[in-house]
Tab-separated table of C-alpha atoms (C1' of nucleotides) in Angstrom:
chain	number	residue	atom	x	y	z
A	21	UNK	CA	20.580	36.024	5.535
A	22	UNK	CA	21.926	32.686	6.678
A	23	UNK	CA	24.452	31.699	4.081
A	24	UNK	CA	24.814	28.044	5.119
A	25	UNK	CA	21.547	26.669	6.542
A	26	UNK	CA	22.956	23.501	8.080
A	27	UNK	CA	20.687	21.463	10.283
A	28	UNK	CA	20.806	19.641	13.604
A	29	UNK	CA	19.364	16.244	14.466
A	30	UNK	CA	16.574	18.049	16.327
A	31	UNK	CA	15.727	20.236	13.339
A	32	UNK	CA	15.222	17.090	11.296
A	33	UNK	CA	12.905	15.320	13.724
A	34	UNK	CA	10.969	18.513	14.432
A	35	UNK	CA	10.310	18.992	10.722
A	36	UNK	CA	9.444	15.312	10.346
A	37	UNK	CA	6.812	15.642	13.073
A	38	UNK	CA	5.279	18.638	11.311
A	39	UNK	CA	5.105	16.754	8.024
A	40	UNK	CA	3.650	13.693	9.776
A	41	UNK	CA	0.849	15.794	11.217
A	42	UNK	CA	0.168	17.584	7.944
A	43	UNK	CA	0.452	14.788	5.361
A	44	UNK	CA	0.352	11.489	7.291
A	45	UNK	CA	2.731	8.570	7.734
A	46	UNK	CA	2.598	7.171	4.180
A	47	UNK	CA	3.908	10.493	2.827
A	48	UNK	CA	6.614	10.844	5.489
A	49	UNK	CA	9.443	9.877	3.137
A	50	UNK	CA	13.118	10.710	3.413
A	51	UNK	CA	12.815	12.719	0.217
A	52	UNK	CA	9.895	14.801	1.528
A	53	UNK	CA	11.573	15.499	4.864
A	54	UNK	CA	14.742	16.499	3.076
A	55	UNK	CA	12.870	18.721	0.620
A	56	UNK	CA	11.122	20.539	3.489
A	57	UNK	CA	14.576	21.262	4.928
A	58	UNK	CA	15.840	22.362	1.479
A	59	UNK	CA	18.322	19.534	1.383
A	60	UNK	CA	18.734	16.182	-0.476
A	61	UNK	CA	17.571	12.888	1.032
A	62	UNK	CA	21.131	11.627	1.305
A	63	UNK	CA	21.932	14.483	3.694
A	64	UNK	CA	19.630	12.957	6.330
A	65	UNK	CA	21.977	9.976	6.574
A	66	UNK	CA	24.560	12.164	8.185
A	67	UNK	CA	22.146	12.757	11.123
A	68	UNK	CA	20.499	9.304	11.341
A	69	UNK	CA	21.748	5.832	10.380
A	70	UNK	CA	18.436	4.955	8.719
A	71	UNK	CA	14.774	5.901	8.461
A	72	UNK	CA	13.700	3.795	11.467
A	73	UNK	CA	16.089	5.708	13.726
A	74	UNK	CA	14.704	8.999	12.443
A	75	UNK	CA	11.145	7.799	13.090
A	76	UNK	CA	12.132	6.697	16.596
A	77	UNK	CA	13.288	10.226	17.366
A	78	UNK	CA	9.920	11.507	16.141
A	79	UNK	CA	8.186	8.973	18.408
A	80	UNK	CA	10.203	10.165	21.388
A	81	UNK	CA	9.126	13.721	20.586
A	82	UNK	CA	5.462	12.698	20.475
A	83	UNK	CA	5.809	10.987	23.866
A	84	UNK	CA	7.687	13.816	25.563
A	85	UNK	CA	4.617	15.241	27.395
A	86	UNK	CA	4.401	11.957	29.318
A	87	UNK	CA	7.249	13.231	31.479
A	88	UNK	CA	5.117	16.091	32.779
A	89	UNK	CA	2.583	13.852	34.514
A	90	UNK	CA	2.991	14.304	38.281
A	91	UNK	CA	2.038	11.146	40.104
A	92	UNK	CA	3.315	11.705	43.654
A	93	UNK	CA	-0.074	12.243	45.253
A	94	UNK	CA	-1.968	9.559	43.324
A	95	UNK	CA	-3.053	6.071	44.223
A	96	UNK	CA	-1.847	3.180	42.064
A	97	UNK	CA	-5.220	2.989	40.339
A	98	UNK	CA	-5.315	6.720	39.672
A	99	UNK	CA	-1.811	6.570	38.251
A	100	UNK	CA	-2.701	3.792	35.808
A	101	UNK	CA	-5.734	5.699	34.588
A	102	UNK	CA	-3.982	9.055	34.424
A	103	UNK	CA	-0.938	7.738	32.519
A	104	UNK	CA	-3.156	5.798	30.134
A	105	UNK	CA	-5.349	8.800	29.418
A	106	UNK	CA	-2.320	11.052	28.918
A	107	UNK	CA	-0.713	8.551	26.551
A	108	UNK	CA	-3.840	8.537	24.434
A	109	UNK	CA	-3.801	12.347	24.368
A	110	UNK	CA	-0.188	12.350	23.223
A	111	UNK	CA	-1.007	9.995	20.368
A	112	UNK	CA	-4.145	11.840	19.283
A	113	UNK	CA	-2.218	15.119	19.170
A	114	UNK	CA	-0.617	14.281	15.786
A	115	UNK	CA	-1.947	12.478	12.743
A	116	UNK	CA	-0.932	8.784	12.503
A	117	UNK	CA	1.077	9.127	15.735
A	118	UNK	CA	-0.281	5.884	17.219
A	119	UNK	CA	0.842	3.828	14.227
A	120	UNK	CA	4.274	5.412	14.277
A	121	UNK	CA	4.770	4.968	18.031
A	122	UNK	CA	3.430	1.411	17.874
A	123	UNK	CA	6.205	0.317	15.561
A	124	UNK	CA	8.949	2.262	17.353
A	125	UNK	CA	7.904	0.592	20.618
A	126	UNK	CA	7.773	-2.861	19.036
A	127	UNK	CA	11.228	-2.363	17.577
A	128	UNK	CA	12.469	-1.397	21.037
A	129	UNK	CA	13.717	1.963	19.797
A	130	UNK	CA	11.879	4.045	22.411
A	131	UNK	CA	11.424	3.563	26.136
A	132	UNK	CA	8.136	2.661	27.788
A	133	UNK	CA	6.102	5.843	28.268
A	134	UNK	CA	4.316	4.381	31.306
A	135	UNK	CA	6.770	2.317	33.320
A	136	UNK	CA	8.929	4.894	35.152
A	137	UNK	CA	6.103	6.862	36.747
A	138	UNK	CA	3.962	3.816	37.502
A	139	UNK	CA	6.923	2.099	39.136
A	140	UNK	CA	7.596	5.128	41.319
A	141	UNK	CA	4.089	4.882	42.774
A	142	UNK	CA	3.968	1.087	43.111
A	143	UNK	CA	7.329	1.062	44.924
A	144	UNK	CA	6.046	3.678	47.333
A	145	UNK	CA	3.073	1.378	48.075
A	146	UNK	CA	5.104	-1.800	48.377
A	147	UNK	CA	3.805	-3.411	45.182
A	148	UNK	CA	6.400	-5.769	43.648
A	149	UNK	CA	8.272	-4.461	40.602
A	150	UNK	CA	7.315	-7.537	38.599
A	151	UNK	CA	3.612	-6.692	38.907
A	152	UNK	CA	4.299	-3.071	38.119
A	153	UNK	CA	6.201	-3.948	34.951
A	154	UNK	CA	3.450	-6.266	33.771
A	155	UNK	CA	0.774	-3.639	34.397
A	156	UNK	CA	2.836	-1.007	32.561
A	157	UNK	CA	3.055	-3.323	29.542
A	158	UNK	CA	-0.666	-4.035	29.626
A	159	UNK	CA	-1.526	-0.338	29.787
A	160	UNK	CA	0.955	0.643	27.103
A	161	UNK	CA	-0.037	-2.020	24.582
A	162	UNK	CA	-3.739	-1.520	25.192
A	163	UNK	CA	-3.602	2.268	24.825
A	164	UNK	CA	-1.387	2.253	21.751
A	165	UNK	CA	-3.426	-0.456	20.028
A	166	UNK	CA	-6.725	1.137	20.936
A	167	UNK	CA	-5.637	4.575	19.780
A	168	UNK	CA	-4.088	3.197	16.588
A	169	UNK	CA	-7.478	1.692	15.712
A	170	UNK	CA	-9.289	4.839	16.804
A	171	UNK	CA	-7.016	7.112	14.769
A	172	UNK	CA	-7.485	5.003	11.651
A	173	UNK	CA	-11.262	5.343	12.012
A	174	UNK	CA	-10.880	9.106	12.372
A	175	UNK	CA	-8.884	9.533	9.179
A	176	UNK	CA	-11.107	7.049	7.323
A	177	UNK	CA	-14.081	9.177	8.285
A	178	UNK	CA	-12.385	12.398	7.230
A	179	UNK	CA	-11.679	10.767	3.877
A	180	UNK	CA	-15.392	10.056	3.514
A	181	UNK	CA	-14.807	6.309	3.600
A	182	UNK	CA	-16.983	3.690	5.333
A	183	UNK	CA	-20.104	5.847	4.985
A	184	UNK	CA	-22.731	3.223	5.860
A	185	UNK	CA	-20.475	0.910	7.868
A	186	UNK	CA	-19.803	3.507	10.548
A	187	UNK	CA	-23.417	4.585	10.912
A	188	UNK	CA	-24.050	1.255	12.660
A	189	UNK	CA	-27.377	0.709	10.973
A	190	UNK	CA	-26.660	-2.978	10.518
A	191	UNK	CA	-27.874	-4.990	13.526
A	192	UNK	CA	-26.061	-8.027	12.118
A	193	UNK	CA	-22.740	-6.437	12.997
A	194	UNK	CA	-23.714	-4.775	16.243
A	195	UNK	CA	-21.221	-6.949	18.114
A	196	UNK	CA	-18.384	-5.691	15.973
A	197	UNK	CA	-19.161	-2.032	16.441
A	198	UNK	CA	-16.210	-0.003	17.704
A	199	UNK	CA	-16.087	1.074	21.304
A	200	UNK	CA	-16.558	4.765	22.073
A	201	UNK	CA	-14.538	7.178	24.229
A	202	UNK	CA	-16.081	6.154	27.553
A	203	UNK	CA	-15.141	2.549	26.862
A	204	UNK	CA	-11.503	3.583	26.825
A	205	UNK	CA	-11.619	4.708	30.439
A	206	UNK	CA	-13.624	1.624	31.401
A	207	UNK	CA	-10.830	-0.559	30.016
A	208	UNK	CA	-8.157	1.376	31.903
A	209	UNK	CA	-10.188	0.921	35.060
A	210	UNK	CA	-10.254	-2.828	34.445
A	211	UNK	CA	-6.472	-2.998	34.203
A	212	UNK	CA	-6.119	-0.793	37.295
A	213	UNK	CA	-8.530	-3.001	39.237
A	214	UNK	CA	-6.686	-6.100	38.066
A	215	UNK	CA	-3.390	-4.662	39.287
A	216	UNK	CA	-4.897	-3.917	42.702
A	217	UNK	CA	-6.248	-7.459	42.966
A	218	UNK	CA	-2.820	-8.881	42.144
A	219	UNK	CA	-1.119	-6.548	44.591
A	220	UNK	CA	-3.554	-7.518	47.344
A	221	UNK	CA	-2.991	-11.220	46.653
A	222	UNK	CA	0.748	-10.668	46.887
A	223	UNK	CA	0.690	-8.889	50.231
A	224	UNK	CA	-1.754	-11.447	51.690
A	225	UNK	CA	0.518	-14.298	50.602
A	226	UNK	CA	3.733	-12.781	51.886
A	227	UNK	CA	2.223	-11.402	55.090
A	228	UNK	CA	-0.345	-14.060	56.054
B	12	UNK	CA	1.146	-30.981	-17.024
B	13	UNK	CA	-1.410	-28.280	-16.142
B	14	UNK	CA	-1.570	-26.104	-19.219
B	15	UNK	CA	-3.218	-23.051	-17.625
B	16	UNK	CA	-2.255	-22.710	-13.935
B	17	UNK	CA	-4.808	-20.042	-13.031
B	18	UNK	CA	-5.167	-19.177	-9.383
B	19	UNK	CA	-7.916	-18.526	-6.850
B	20	UNK	CA	-8.036	-15.856	-4.161
B	21	UNK	CA	-7.240	-18.547	-1.598
B	22	UNK	CA	-4.193	-19.736	-3.546
B	23	UNK	CA	-2.842	-16.209	-3.420
B	24	UNK	CA	-3.271	-15.679	0.316
B	25	UNK	CA	-1.986	-19.166	1.102
B	26	UNK	CA	1.193	-18.516	-0.858
B	27	UNK	CA	1.510	-15.074	0.727
B	28	UNK	CA	1.389	-16.646	4.189
B	29	UNK	CA	4.136	-19.084	3.238
B	30	UNK	CA	6.338	-16.294	1.948
B	31	UNK	CA	5.633	-14.214	5.058
B	32	UNK	CA	6.819	-17.038	7.277
B	33	UNK	CA	9.893	-17.743	5.174
B	34	UNK	CA	11.137	-14.253	4.284
B	35	UNK	CA	9.341	-11.817	6.621
B	36	UNK	CA	6.988	-8.888	6.132
B	37	UNK	CA	9.431	-6.443	4.495
B	38	UNK	CA	9.991	-8.931	1.654
B	39	UNK	CA	6.314	-9.724	1.224
B	40	UNK	CA	5.918	-7.634	-1.925
B	41	UNK	CA	3.320	-7.969	-4.672
B	42	UNK	CA	6.124	-8.862	-7.068
B	43	UNK	CA	7.476	-11.656	-4.851
B	44	UNK	CA	4.036	-13.159	-4.237
B	45	UNK	CA	3.316	-13.057	-7.945
B	46	UNK	CA	6.657	-14.613	-8.828
B	47	UNK	CA	6.065	-17.496	-6.407
B	48	UNK	CA	2.784	-18.144	-8.242
B	49	UNK	CA	4.563	-17.845	-11.618
B	50	UNK	CA	2.538	-14.807	-12.522
B	51	UNK	CA	3.124	-11.031	-12.889
B	52	UNK	CA	2.360	-8.599	-10.046
B	53	UNK	CA	-0.443	-7.002	-12.033
B	54	UNK	CA	-2.306	-10.342	-12.068
B	55	UNK	CA	-2.849	-10.072	-8.302
B	56	UNK	CA	-5.053	-7.041	-8.864
B	57	UNK	CA	-7.671	-9.250	-10.445
B	58	UNK	CA	-8.017	-11.094	-7.100
B	59	UNK	CA	-7.569	-8.181	-4.660
B	60	UNK	CA	-8.244	-4.450	-5.036
B	61	UNK	CA	-4.924	-3.559	-3.379
B	62	UNK	CA	-2.112	-4.874	-1.204
B	63	UNK	CA	-3.852	-4.047	2.088
B	64	UNK	CA	-6.818	-6.247	1.150
B	65	UNK	CA	-4.478	-9.089	0.284
B	66	UNK	CA	-2.695	-8.696	3.621
B	67	UNK	CA	-6.040	-8.660	5.426
B	68	UNK	CA	-6.876	-12.054	3.929
B	69	UNK	CA	-3.509	-13.329	5.185
B	70	UNK	CA	-4.336	-11.950	8.637
B	71	UNK	CA	-7.683	-13.745	8.639
B	72	UNK	CA	-5.855	-16.953	7.755
B	73	UNK	CA	-3.430	-16.488	10.656
B	74	UNK	CA	-6.340	-15.948	13.046
B	75	UNK	CA	-8.439	-18.876	11.805
B	76	UNK	CA	-7.431	-21.256	14.695
B	77	UNK	CA	-9.138	-18.848	17.094
B	78	UNK	CA	-12.450	-20.344	15.977
B	79	UNK	CA	-11.497	-23.741	17.367
B	80	UNK	CA	-11.341	-22.578	20.975
B	81	UNK	CA	-14.264	-24.166	22.830
B	82	UNK	CA	-15.374	-21.946	25.691
B	83	UNK	CA	-18.715	-23.444	26.779
B	84	UNK	CA	-17.447	-24.957	30.021
B	85	UNK	CA	-15.167	-22.108	31.054
B	86	UNK	CA	-15.603	-19.277	33.520
B	87	UNK	CA	-15.284	-15.723	32.280
B	88	UNK	CA	-11.796	-15.464	33.698
B	89	UNK	CA	-10.690	-18.751	32.136
B	90	UNK	CA	-12.099	-17.623	28.786
B	91	UNK	CA	-10.152	-14.362	28.841
B	92	UNK	CA	-6.930	-16.193	29.649
B	93	UNK	CA	-7.504	-19.005	27.169
B	94	UNK	CA	-8.414	-16.718	24.258
B	95	UNK	CA	-5.478	-14.449	25.024
B	96	UNK	CA	-3.036	-17.342	25.172
B	97	UNK	CA	-4.406	-18.837	21.958
B	98	UNK	CA	-4.173	-15.502	20.168
B	99	UNK	CA	-0.528	-15.249	21.100
B	100	UNK	CA	0.051	-18.782	19.791
B	101	UNK	CA	-1.598	-17.896	16.494
B	102	UNK	CA	0.654	-14.858	16.104
B	103	UNK	CA	3.842	-16.687	17.082
B	104	UNK	CA	3.102	-19.438	14.553
B	105	UNK	CA	4.324	-17.312	11.610
B	106	UNK	CA	7.159	-14.846	11.280
B	107	UNK	CA	6.087	-11.169	11.614
B	108	UNK	CA	2.449	-12.256	12.037
B	109	UNK	CA	1.834	-9.901	14.974
B	110	UNK	CA	2.931	-6.845	13.016
B	111	UNK	CA	0.776	-7.834	10.055
B	112	UNK	CA	-2.320	-8.566	12.156
B	113	UNK	CA	-1.799	-5.393	14.186
B	114	UNK	CA	-2.186	-3.214	11.118
B	115	UNK	CA	-5.065	-5.209	9.630
B	116	UNK	CA	-6.940	-4.878	12.919
B	117	UNK	CA	-6.222	-1.163	13.178
B	118	UNK	CA	-7.451	-0.636	9.635
B	119	UNK	CA	-10.634	-2.493	10.570
B	120	UNK	CA	-10.111	-5.049	7.793
B	121	UNK	CA	-10.429	-8.112	10.051
B	122	UNK	CA	-12.870	-8.952	12.831
B	123	UNK	CA	-11.957	-9.110	16.497
B	124	UNK	CA	-10.451	-12.527	17.222
B	125	UNK	CA	-11.618	-12.420	20.844
B	126	UNK	CA	-15.025	-10.794	21.005
B	127	UNK	CA	-17.452	-13.503	19.737
B	128	UNK	CA	-16.362	-16.246	22.096
B	129	UNK	CA	-15.897	-13.965	25.099
B	130	UNK	CA	-19.326	-12.471	24.540
B	131	UNK	CA	-20.924	-15.923	24.420
B	132	UNK	CA	-19.594	-16.661	27.898
B	133	UNK	CA	-20.304	-13.257	29.437
B	134	UNK	CA	-23.897	-13.333	28.149
B	135	UNK	CA	-24.369	-16.754	29.687
B	136	UNK	CA	-23.215	-15.290	33.010
B	137	UNK	CA	-25.260	-12.117	32.801
B	138	UNK	CA	-22.326	-9.751	32.297
B	139	UNK	CA	-23.343	-6.672	30.251
B	140	UNK	CA	-22.247	-6.625	26.612
B	141	UNK	CA	-20.612	-3.229	27.074
B	142	UNK	CA	-18.182	-4.649	29.650
B	143	UNK	CA	-17.544	-7.671	27.478
B	144	UNK	CA	-16.692	-5.558	24.434
B	145	UNK	CA	-14.340	-3.406	26.463
B	146	UNK	CA	-12.567	-6.441	27.891
B	147	UNK	CA	-12.277	-8.006	24.430
B	148	UNK	CA	-10.607	-4.828	23.162
B	149	UNK	CA	-8.232	-4.723	26.121
B	150	UNK	CA	-7.223	-8.354	25.642
B	151	UNK	CA	-6.840	-8.041	21.884
B	152	UNK	CA	-4.767	-4.877	21.913
B	153	UNK	CA	-2.594	-6.077	24.778
B	154	UNK	CA	-1.880	-9.473	23.222
B	155	UNK	CA	-1.191	-8.138	19.745
B	156	UNK	CA	1.042	-5.346	21.024
B	157	UNK	CA	2.884	-7.593	23.442
B	158	UNK	CA	3.464	-10.285	20.826
B	159	UNK	CA	4.497	-7.732	18.196
B	160	UNK	CA	7.212	-6.540	20.567
B	161	UNK	CA	8.118	-10.107	21.527
B	162	UNK	CA	8.369	-11.215	17.904
B	163	UNK	CA	10.616	-8.285	17.011
B	164	UNK	CA	12.946	-9.281	19.831
B	165	UNK	CA	12.998	-12.855	18.576
B	166	UNK	CA	13.975	-11.931	15.037
B	167	UNK	CA	16.441	-9.326	16.265
B	168	UNK	CA	18.111	-12.031	18.342
B	169	UNK	CA	18.192	-14.471	15.425
B	170	UNK	CA	19.854	-11.753	13.377
B	171	UNK	CA	22.537	-11.417	16.036
B	172	UNK	CA	21.503	-7.851	16.781
B	173	UNK	CA	21.405	-6.162	20.171
B	174	UNK	CA	24.191	-8.394	21.509
B	175	UNK	CA	24.978	-6.537	24.720
B	176	UNK	CA	21.630	-4.789	25.168
B	177	UNK	CA	19.696	-8.030	25.560
B	178	UNK	CA	22.134	-9.574	28.006
B	179	UNK	CA	20.859	-7.061	30.585
B	180	UNK	CA	24.324	-6.320	31.945
B	181	UNK	CA	23.461	-2.667	32.308
B	182	UNK	CA	21.918	-1.984	35.744
B	183	UNK	CA	21.025	1.512	34.570
B	184	UNK	CA	18.353	0.084	32.275
B	185	UNK	CA	17.115	-2.738	34.502
B	186	UNK	CA	13.678	-1.116	34.679
B	187	UNK	CA	13.337	-1.248	30.906
B	188	UNK	CA	14.109	-4.924	30.558
B	189	UNK	CA	11.477	-6.817	28.609
B	190	UNK	CA	8.976	-9.011	30.408
B	191	UNK	CA	9.298	-12.774	30.018
B	192	UNK	CA	6.708	-15.426	29.091
B	193	UNK	CA	5.231	-15.805	32.582
B	194	UNK	CA	4.563	-12.088	32.659
B	195	UNK	CA	2.262	-12.507	29.680
B	196	UNK	CA	-0.090	-14.754	31.616
B	197	UNK	CA	0.140	-12.486	34.659
B	198	UNK	CA	-1.075	-9.591	32.526
B	199	UNK	CA	-3.970	-11.605	31.132
B	200	UNK	CA	-4.907	-12.507	34.675
B	201	UNK	CA	-4.965	-8.800	35.576
B	202	UNK	CA	-7.402	-8.036	32.787
B	203	UNK	CA	-9.543	-11.043	33.697
B	204	UNK	CA	-9.608	-9.970	37.355
B	205	UNK	CA	-10.484	-6.432	36.313
B	206	UNK	CA	-13.387	-7.687	34.232
B	207	UNK	CA	-14.700	-9.712	37.182
B	208	UNK	CA	-14.475	-6.691	39.470
B	209	UNK	CA	-16.447	-4.603	36.973
B	210	UNK	CA	-19.017	-7.344	36.487
B	211	UNK	CA	-19.447	-7.677	40.249
B	212	UNK	CA	-19.887	-3.911	40.626
B	213	UNK	CA	-22.537	-3.978	37.940
B	214	UNK	CA	-24.641	-6.746	39.447
B	215	UNK	CA	-24.379	-5.159	42.914
B	216	UNK	CA	-25.585	-1.830	41.541
B	217	UNK	CA	-28.458	-3.203	39.490
B	218	UNK	CA	-29.587	-5.705	42.126
B	219	UNK	CA	-29.478	-3.244	45.041
C	14	DA	C1'	-12.295	-15.160	-16.428
C	15	DC	C1'	-7.673	-14.483	-15.748
C	16	DC	C1'	-3.347	-12.765	-17.101
C	17	DT	C1'	0.681	-10.079	-19.758
C	18	DG	C1'	3.544	-6.064	-20.978
C	19	DA	C1'	4.800	-1.873	-20.336
C	20	DA	C1'	4.711	2.037	-18.198
C	21	DC	C1'	4.150	5.747	-14.201
C	22	DA	C1'	5.547	7.763	-10.254
C	23	DC	C1'	7.760	6.816	-6.827
C	24	DC	C1'	10.875	4.447	-2.678
C	25	DG	C1'	15.411	3.770	1.004
C	26	DT	C1'	20.176	3.629	0.852
C	27	DT	C1'	25.146	4.120	-0.567
C	28	DC	C1'	29.146	6.595	-1.581
C	29	DA	C1'	32.593	9.282	-3.949
C	30	DA	C1'	33.116	13.942	-4.169
C	31	DG	C1'	32.561	18.657	-2.883
C	32	DT	C1'	33.000	22.909	0.554
D	10	DA	C1'	31.174	18.951	9.744
D	11	DC	C1'	27.643	18.763	6.639
D	12	DC	C1'	25.911	18.203	2.147
D	13	DT	C1'	25.464	17.157	-3.248
D	14	DG	C1'	24.966	14.212	-7.348
D	15	DA	C1'	24.270	10.256	-9.226
D	16	DA	C1'	23.338	5.886	-9.120
D	17	DC	C1'	21.401	1.068	-7.456
D	18	DA	C1'	17.886	-1.925	-6.686
D	19	DC	C1'	13.769	-1.784	-5.872
D	20	DC	C1'	8.321	-0.485	-4.810
D	21	DG	C1'	2.503	-0.390	-5.575
D	22	DT	C1'	-0.647	0.460	-9.054
D	23	DT	C1'	-2.936	1.183	-13.660
D	24	DC	C1'	-4.542	-0.226	-17.955
D	25	DA	C1'	-4.792	-1.494	-22.734
D	26	DA	C1'	-4.321	-5.687	-24.763
D	27	DG	C1'	-4.189	-10.606	-25.108
D	28	DT	C1'	-6.358	-15.625	-24.667
DNA sequence: ACCTGAACACCGTTCAAGT
DNA sequence: ACCTGAACACCGTTCAAGT
């Protein structure tokens, strides 16, 4: 059929995402990605300057569904909670996605997945951009960190590791026990409430 | 002088922390740590089962100053802000410390650096443990993620990278500009305020 | 108890050369 | 425009053997 199966940038990152989900981040090597595309590792350097850039394009792909969240009719608090919950869903959709996105975000190689939509709503409601940016950072870092930790526990469990540690039979370490799914939403609510308090303080100060 | 310079576990992690600060995480290899101790890489496997365990002991060392924070006389809100600020200081004290601690925390190889002291104060004030744990997670993940990003920007700047991107001359990307130091405390305040709102809601509900 | 020596099975990246 | 081939300079980890 196809005599010369040459690839696009998008082909590469699409395949990389598939391999990430199937084999995990430690096995997402340039050689494995290349092999899956029936190509040598050196060929990938025509499409990307280095591995970090390739991983950033995979991160952007993972975060793409964030764009579909419609926030027009939401309150500020609803928007914070909705964007946070959706971000967690995006990260849980692929194996090791939270770890990958965490480092791409820290390196500044992908845009904030929360800021644009949150800012649209806060501007509509007269909340200062500075507060909105801060809240977007708080939500983003909390969700990515929380889900990173959560995702590690999931794959540790599936590997059969931590058999007695996770069963929380040790009252000595009850304080250290991981939070469950409902705690995630509780934390988002805290940040949302905190943003509303700050916004209220701002309008009182500038109006009164 | 010393004929047989054999090492302890603590010697190894102390040297590893020095090398981390001097050369950064990518160069913190088993071979480099061993060489600095005048030993072969394989010798490290007598002290630690693998590299991740060694890195976890370095993380614990970085977080040790968290224990010195005295919270007895603080309000809940002050405690959140103080512990968050101190955590950031701990991470900024060594090169790439935030990235290292981020992964150790996600892997569950080090304890929460926020929870014990926050819980002491919230218990004193009758705030439910569940809320306290959630807030501790929010603070921890936010601070580590924020500082990870911040620290990457610092070393990118010192490397002379991102010369025009960081000078924020591009109005198109003004929304994406990184938050400054004051924004960090603003975000901690949001989480602290959110915790107080939740605590208030709880006591109202349970008291009638 | 603590370490060496040597090997195993890999990495990311570069670059001249091919088509 | 897109890729190969071959090399460079490394990795983490294991394990028999030494002292």
